[in-house]
Coordinates of C-alpha atoms in Angstrom, one line a residue:
M1228 CA -20.6 -25.0 -21.3
A1229 CA -21.2 -21.3 -21.7
G1230 CA -24.9 -21.4 -20.8
R1231 CA -26.0 -20.5 -24.4
T1232 CA -28.7 -22.1 -26.5
V1233 CA -27.5 -23.2 -29.9
Q1234 CA -29.7 -24.8 -32.6
L1235 CA -28.1 -27.3 -35.0
K1236 CA -30.0 -28.3 -38.1
D1237 CA -28.6 -31.8 -38.1
T1238 CA -25.7 -33.8 -36.8
P1239 CA -22.6 -31.8 -38.0
K1240 CA -20.5 -33.2 -40.8
R1241 CA -18.1 -30.3 -41.2
I1242 CA -16.7 -29.2 -37.9
I1243 CA -13.9 -26.7 -37.2
L1244 CA -12.0 -27.0 -33.9
L1245 CA -10.4 -23.8 -32.6
E1246 CA -8.8 -26.1 -30.0
A1247 CA -7.5 -29.1 -32.0
R1248 CA -7.1 -31.4 -29.0
D1249 CA -10.9 -31.6 -28.7
I1250 CA -10.6 -34.2 -31.4
V1251 CA -9.2 -36.6 -28.8
T1252 CA -12.4 -36.2 -26.8
M1253 CA -14.4 -36.7 -29.9
S1254 CA -12.6 -40.0 -30.6
L1255 CA -14.1 -41.5 -27.5
L1256 CA -17.6 -41.0 -28.9
H1257 CA -17.1 -41.2 -32.7
P1258 CA -15.3 -44.0 -34.6
D1259 CA -13.6 -41.6 -37.1
P1260 CA -13.7 -37.9 -35.9
A1261 CA -11.2 -36.8 -38.5
S1262 CA -13.8 -37.6 -41.2
I1263 CA -16.0 -34.8 -39.9
V1264 CA -13.3 -32.3 -38.8
V1265 CA -12.4 -30.0 -41.7
G1266 CA -10.2 -27.6 -39.9
W1267 CA -8.4 -27.0 -36.6
A1268 CA -6.2 -24.6 -34.8
A1269 CA -3.5 -25.1 -32.1
A1270 CA -2.8 -28.6 -33.4
D1271 CA 0.5 -28.6 -31.4
R1272 CA -1.4 -28.6 -28.2
I1273 CA -2.5 -32.2 -28.9
D1274 CA 1.2 -32.6 -27.7
S1275 CA 1.7 -35.9 -29.4
D1276 CA 3.1 -36.3 -32.9
L1277 CA 1.8 -39.9 -32.9
L1278 CA -1.8 -39.0 -32.1
R1279 CA -1.8 -36.0 -34.4
G1280 CA -0.6 -38.1 -37.2
Q1281 CA -3.3 -40.7 -36.6
F1282 CA -6.0 -38.1 -37.0
E1283 CA -4.3 -36.5 -40.0
Q1284 CA -3.8 -39.7 -41.9
H1285 CA -7.6 -39.9 -42.6
G1286 CA -7.3 -36.9 -44.8
R1287 CA -5.9 -33.4 -44.7
I1288 CA -7.4 -31.2 -41.9
A1289 CA -6.9 -27.6 -42.8
V1290 CA -4.9 -25.5 -40.3
V1291 CA -7.0 -22.4 -39.4
G1292 CA -4.8 -21.0 -36.7
K1293 CA -1.9 -21.6 -34.4
Q1294 CA -1.8 -21.4 -30.6
T1295 CA -3.1 -17.8 -30.2
P1296 CA -6.4 -16.2 -31.1
D1297 CA -4.8 -13.6 -33.3
T1298 CA -3.8 -16.3 -35.8
V1299 CA -7.4 -17.3 -36.5
S1300 CA -9.0 -15.7 -39.6
F1301 CA -12.8 -15.2 -39.9
E1302 CA -12.5 -15.4 -43.6
G1303 CA -10.4 -18.6 -43.3
L1304 CA -13.1 -20.3 -41.2
V1305 CA -15.9 -19.3 -43.5
S1306 CA -14.0 -20.6 -46.6
L1307 CA -14.3 -24.1 -45.3
S1308 CA -18.1 -24.0 -45.1
P1309 CA -18.4 -25.4 -41.6
D1310 CA -21.7 -26.4 -40.1
L1311 CA -20.2 -26.0 -36.6
V1312 CA -17.3 -24.2 -35.0
V1313 CA -16.2 -25.4 -31.6
A1314 CA -14.4 -22.7 -29.6
N1315 CA -13.0 -22.0 -26.1
L1316 CA -12.7 -18.8 -24.2
Y1317 CA -9.0 -18.5 -24.9
M1318 CA -9.2 -18.9 -28.7
A1319 CA -12.4 -16.9 -29.0
P1320 CA -12.3 -14.3 -26.3
Q1321 CA -15.4 -12.3 -25.6
G1322 CA -15.6 -8.5 -25.5
G1323 CA -14.3 -5.8 -27.9
K1324 CA -15.5 -4.6 -31.3
D1325 CA -14.6 -7.6 -33.4
I1326 CA -16.1 -10.7 -31.7
L1327 CA -15.4 -13.8 -33.7
V1328 CA -18.4 -15.7 -32.4
E1329 CA -20.9 -13.0 -33.3
R1330 CA -19.4 -12.7 -36.8
L1331 CA -19.7 -16.4 -37.4
E1332 CA -23.2 -16.6 -36.1
A1333 CA -24.2 -13.6 -38.2
A1334 CA -22.9 -15.7 -41.2
G1335 CA -25.2 -18.5 -40.2
I1336 CA -22.4 -20.7 -38.7
P1337 CA -23.3 -22.0 -35.2
V1338 CA -20.6 -21.8 -32.5
I1339 CA -20.3 -23.8 -29.2
F1340 CA -17.8 -23.6 -26.4
S1341 CA -16.0 -26.8 -25.2
D1342 CA -14.1 -25.0 -22.4
L1343 CA -14.3 -21.7 -20.5
S1344 CA -11.1 -21.9 -18.4
S1345 CA -9.0 -18.7 -18.4
N1346 CA -6.0 -17.6 -16.4
A1347 CA -7.1 -14.0 -16.5
S1348 CA -10.8 -14.3 -15.6
P1349 CA -12.4 -14.9 -12.2
D1350 CA -13.8 -18.3 -11.5
P1351 CA -17.3 -18.6 -12.8
A1352 CA -20.0 -20.4 -10.8
R1353 CA -19.2 -24.0 -11.2
A1354 CA -21.3 -26.5 -9.2
E1355 CA -18.9 -29.3 -9.1
G1356 CA -15.6 -27.8 -10.4
V1357 CA -13.5 -29.7 -12.8
V1358 CA -15.5 -32.9 -12.6
G1359 CA -18.7 -31.0 -13.3
D1360 CA -17.0 -29.4 -16.3
F1361 CA -15.9 -32.9 -17.6
R1362 CA -19.4 -34.2 -17.2
E1363 CA -21.1 -31.3 -19.0
A1364 CA -18.6 -31.2 -21.8
T1365 CA -19.0 -35.0 -22.4
R1366 CA -22.8 -34.7 -22.4
M1367 CA -22.5 -31.8 -24.9
W1368 CA -20.2 -33.8 -27.2
G1369 CA -22.7 -36.7 -27.0
E1370 CA -25.5 -34.4 -28.2
V1371 CA -23.4 -32.9 -30.9
L1372 CA -22.2 -36.2 -32.3
G1373 CA -25.5 -38.1 -31.8
A1374 CA -23.7 -40.4 -29.2
G1375 CA -25.6 -39.6 -26.0
D1376 CA -25.6 -43.3 -24.8
K1377 CA -21.8 -43.6 -25.3
A1378 CA -21.2 -40.3 -23.5
A1379 CA -23.3 -41.5 -20.5
E1380 CA -21.3 -44.8 -20.5
Y1381 CA -18.0 -43.0 -20.4
I1382 CA -19.2 -40.6 -17.6
A1383 CA -20.2 -43.7 -15.6
F1384 CA -16.7 -45.3 -16.3
F1385 CA -15.0 -42.1 -15.1
E1386 CA -17.0 -41.6 -12.0
A1387 CA -16.7 -45.2 -10.8
R1388 CA -13.0 -44.9 -10.8
L1389 CA -13.0 -41.5 -9.3
K1390 CA -15.1 -42.9 -6.4
R1391 CA -12.4 -45.5 -5.7
V1392 CA -9.8 -42.7 -5.5
K1393 CA -11.9 -40.6 -3.2
S1394 CA -12.3 -43.6 -0.9
C1395 CA -8.6 -44.3 -0.7
V1396 CA -7.5 -40.7 0.1
A1397 CA -10.4 -40.0 2.5
G1398 CA -9.0 -38.8 5.8
A1399 CA -5.4 -38.6 4.5
A1400 CA -3.5 -35.3 5.0
P1401 CA -3.0 -33.4 1.7
V1402 CA 0.5 -33.8 0.3
T1403 CA 2.1 -30.5 -0.9
T1404 CA 3.1 -31.0 -4.5
Y1405 CA 5.0 -29.0 -7.1
L1406 CA 2.9 -29.7 -10.2
E1407 CA 4.7 -28.1 -13.1
V1408 CA 2.6 -27.1 -16.1
Q1409 CA 5.6 -26.4 -18.3
S1410 CA 8.6 -28.4 -17.6
T1411 CA 11.6 -27.3 -19.6
L1412 CA 15.4 -27.4 -19.1
D1413 CA 15.9 -23.8 -19.6
D1414 CA 13.1 -22.3 -17.5
C1415 CA 11.6 -22.6 -14.1
C1416 CA 9.2 -22.5 -12.3
W1417 CA 5.7 -22.7 -13.8
A1418 CA 3.4 -24.0 -11.1
A1419 CA -0.1 -25.4 -11.7
G1420 CA -2.8 -23.0 -10.5
T1421 CA -5.8 -23.5 -8.3
R1422 CA -8.2 -24.4 -11.1
V1423 CA -8.2 -27.5 -13.3
W1424 CA -4.7 -28.8 -12.6
G1425 CA -5.0 -27.8 -8.9
E1426 CA -8.5 -29.2 -8.6
L1427 CA -7.5 -32.5 -10.0
L1428 CA -4.5 -32.6 -7.6
E1429 CA -6.9 -32.0 -4.7
L1430 CA -9.0 -34.9 -5.8
A1431 CA -5.9 -37.1 -5.6
G1432 CA -5.2 -36.0 -2.0
G1433 CA -2.7 -33.3 -2.8
R1434 CA -2.4 -29.5 -2.7
T1435 CA -0.4 -26.9 -4.6
L1436 CA 2.3 -24.8 -3.0
P1437 CA 0.9 -22.2 -0.7
G1438 CA 2.2 -19.3 -2.7
V1439 CA 0.1 -20.2 -5.8
T1440 CA -3.0 -18.2 -6.2
A1441 CA -3.6 -17.9 -10.0
P1442 CA -6.3 -20.0 -11.6
W1443 CA -4.3 -21.7 -14.4
Y1444 CA -0.6 -21.3 -13.7
Q1445 CA 1.8 -19.1 -11.9
K1446 CA 5.5 -18.3 -12.4
L1447 CA 7.4 -18.9 -9.1
Q1448 CA 10.9 -17.9 -8.3
L1449 CA 13.4 -20.7 -7.8
E1450 CA 14.2 -19.2 -4.4
Y1451 CA 10.6 -19.7 -3.4
L1452 CA 10.6 -23.3 -4.5
V1453 CA 13.8 -24.0 -2.5
S1454 CA 12.6 -22.2 0.6
T1455 CA 9.2 -23.9 0.4
P1456 CA 10.1 -27.4 -0.6
P1457 CA 7.3 -29.6 -1.8
D1458 CA 6.8 -33.2 -0.7
V1459 CA 6.4 -34.5 -4.3
Y1460 CA 7.4 -33.1 -7.7
I1461 CA 5.2 -33.9 -10.7
A1462 CA 6.5 -32.6 -14.1
S1463 CA 4.7 -32.5 -17.5
G1464 CA 6.0 -33.6 -20.8
G1465 CA 4.9 -34.5 -24.4
G1466 CA 5.8 -34.4 -28.0
W1467 CA 5.7 -30.6 -28.6
S1468 CA 9.1 -28.9 -28.5
V1469 CA 10.8 -32.2 -27.8
G1470 CA 14.4 -31.9 -26.5
G1471 CA 13.7 -29.2 -23.9
R1472 CA 11.1 -31.1 -22.0
P1473 CA 10.5 -34.8 -21.0
Q1474 CA 9.5 -37.2 -23.7
I1475 CA 6.4 -38.5 -22.0
G1476 CA 3.3 -39.6 -23.9
P1477 CA 2.1 -41.7 -26.9
G1478 CA 5.0 -42.9 -28.9
F1479 CA 7.6 -42.5 -26.2
S1480 CA 9.1 -45.3 -24.1
A1481 CA 9.2 -45.4 -20.3
A1482 CA 13.0 -45.1 -20.4
Q1483 CA 12.7 -41.9 -22.4
G1484 CA 10.4 -40.5 -19.9
R1485 CA 12.6 -41.3 -16.9
E1486 CA 15.6 -39.8 -18.7
G1487 CA 13.7 -36.6 -19.2
L1488 CA 12.7 -36.5 -15.6
K1489 CA 16.4 -37.1 -14.5
R1490 CA 17.5 -34.1 -16.6
L1491 CA 14.9 -31.9 -15.0
T1492 CA 16.2 -32.7 -11.6
E1493 CA 19.7 -31.6 -12.7
R1494 CA 18.5 -28.0 -13.1
T1495 CA 19.9 -25.4 -10.7
G1496 CA 18.5 -25.8 -7.2
F1497 CA 16.6 -29.0 -7.7
G1498 CA 19.2 -31.3 -6.3
G1499 CA 18.7 -29.8 -2.9
L1500 CA 14.9 -30.5 -2.8
P1501 CA 14.0 -33.3 -0.4
C1502 CA 11.6 -34.8 -2.9
V1503 CA 14.4 -35.1 -5.5
R1504 CA 16.7 -36.7 -3.0
D1505 CA 14.0 -39.2 -2.0
G1506 CA 13.1 -40.0 -5.6
R1507 CA 9.6 -38.7 -5.3
V1508 CA 9.7 -37.3 -8.8
H1509 CA 7.1 -38.2 -11.4
G1510 CA 5.9 -37.0 -14.8
I1511 CA 2.8 -37.1 -16.9
W1512 CA 1.8 -36.5 -20.5
T1513 CA 0.0 -33.1 -20.6
G1514 CA -3.0 -34.7 -22.3
L1515 CA -3.9 -36.4 -19.0
I1516 CA -5.0 -32.9 -17.8
A1517 CA -5.6 -31.0 -21.1
V1518 CA -8.1 -33.7 -22.3
P1519 CA -10.9 -33.8 -19.7
A1520 CA -11.8 -37.4 -20.5
F1521 CA -8.3 -38.5 -19.5
N1522 CA -8.3 -36.6 -16.2
I1523 CA -9.2 -39.8 -14.3
L1524 CA -5.8 -41.2 -15.3
F1525 CA -4.0 -38.2 -13.7
V1526 CA -6.1 -38.4 -10.5
E1527 CA -5.3 -42.1 -10.1
L1528 CA -1.6 -41.6 -10.8
A1529 CA -1.3 -38.7 -8.4
A1530 CA -3.2 -40.6 -5.7
K1531 CA -0.8 -43.5 -6.0
W1532 CA 2.3 -41.2 -6.0
L1533 CA 1.1 -39.1 -3.1
H1534 CA -0.5 -41.8 -1.0
P1535 CA 1.3 -45.1 -2.0
Q1536 CA 0.1 -47.1 1.0
Q1537 CA -3.5 -46.1 1.0
C1538 CA -4.0 -46.2 -2.8
E1539 CA -1.9 -49.3 -3.6
A1540 CA -4.9 -51.0 -5.2
I1541 CA -5.5 -48.2 -7.7
D1542 CA -4.3 -49.3 -11.1
P1543 CA -4.1 -46.6 -13.8
T1544 CA -2.7 -49.1 -16.3
D1545 CA -6.0 -51.1 -16.0
T1546 CA -8.0 -47.8 -16.5
L1547 CA -6.0 -46.9 -19.6
A1548 CA -6.7 -50.4 -21.0
G1549 CA -10.4 -50.0 -20.2
I1550 CA -10.5 -46.7 -22.2
N1551 CA -8.7 -48.3 -25.1
E1552 CA -10.8 -51.4 -25.2
R1553 CA -14.2 -50.0 -24.5
F1554 CA -14.1 -46.6 -26.2
L1555 CA -11.4 -46.0 -28.7
R1556 CA -11.2 -47.6 -32.2
I1557 CA -7.5 -46.6 -32.4
P1558 CA -6.0 -47.1 -28.9
V1559 CA -3.8 -44.5 -27.2
P1560 CA -0.5 -46.3 -26.5
G1561 CA 1.1 -46.0 -23.1
P1562 CA 3.0 -45.3 -21.1
L1563 CA 1.5 -41.9 -20.6
W1564 CA 3.5 -41.3 -17.4
A1565 CA 6.9 -41.8 -15.9
S1566 CA 8.5 -42.0 -12.5
L1567 CA 12.0 -42.1 -11.0
Q1568 CA 10.6 -44.7 -8.5
D1569 CA 9.9 -47.2 -11.3

């Protein structure tokens, strides 16, 4: 992912994840990823108590950090005797005098990057954007885990379904959408940026609000949202910090998700938005975007919500069933989305 060459002596058996949700990607290619993960950071970003518990029940995974890079200790990583550390640009930033990656490699511990997205850095040269990132990351994990054939099978599964979405939105006018990366009752308005979330939205026949220019996310004023009303509102929810955001994701019911969406629409100013009055309010589990392998579910859902007539035949429920039956030993239970139109 970073264009580096890393030599592994053998298939890793003691992996540390500086981004814990990488274990979800691993689970598509490995029958028991928790058996080879000895430490992880930012476990809350898995954003599902149910999923996190499923991985933890196989044996204690040491916590090596929280959600910011300053919580990661070099000494703590080395003490676990890893044969591979998997980082990303946020948790292992480059530059400065104390570069974690260089210290680990000097200690004989190889480091690879699973993601390079950053809200502060300019876009790197990316041949195919978010889909290319998914493809390369999946191939990389296939090589790391000795599961190249299964990685190729999942890529083909993903791309076949993406092709159907591209076909159904072809020629349709993009639908302006307020895609909210952090949906909480006490704060507004964190809009998805132009990269990753915004790119996936474009694949589904949508576009972000015109005032959004940041790569990952951008704080908008409520007045801007009201004066530039979107056609559709898509919120995000999960298991982390439950109570202040919609309960959408593994372990939650559809009714809980809809109730969370309804509460969001009761925030100041939202009642006047045409999309709220028309019921074009939907929500997703954050994992559908944060876990690249699940991006296809978001694209299918957004395409159906933004272009209901053209994309009527697209069935995200069937896609989730295919993922569970063909690739996961422990299925991810739905629903992973909610809608006030249900």
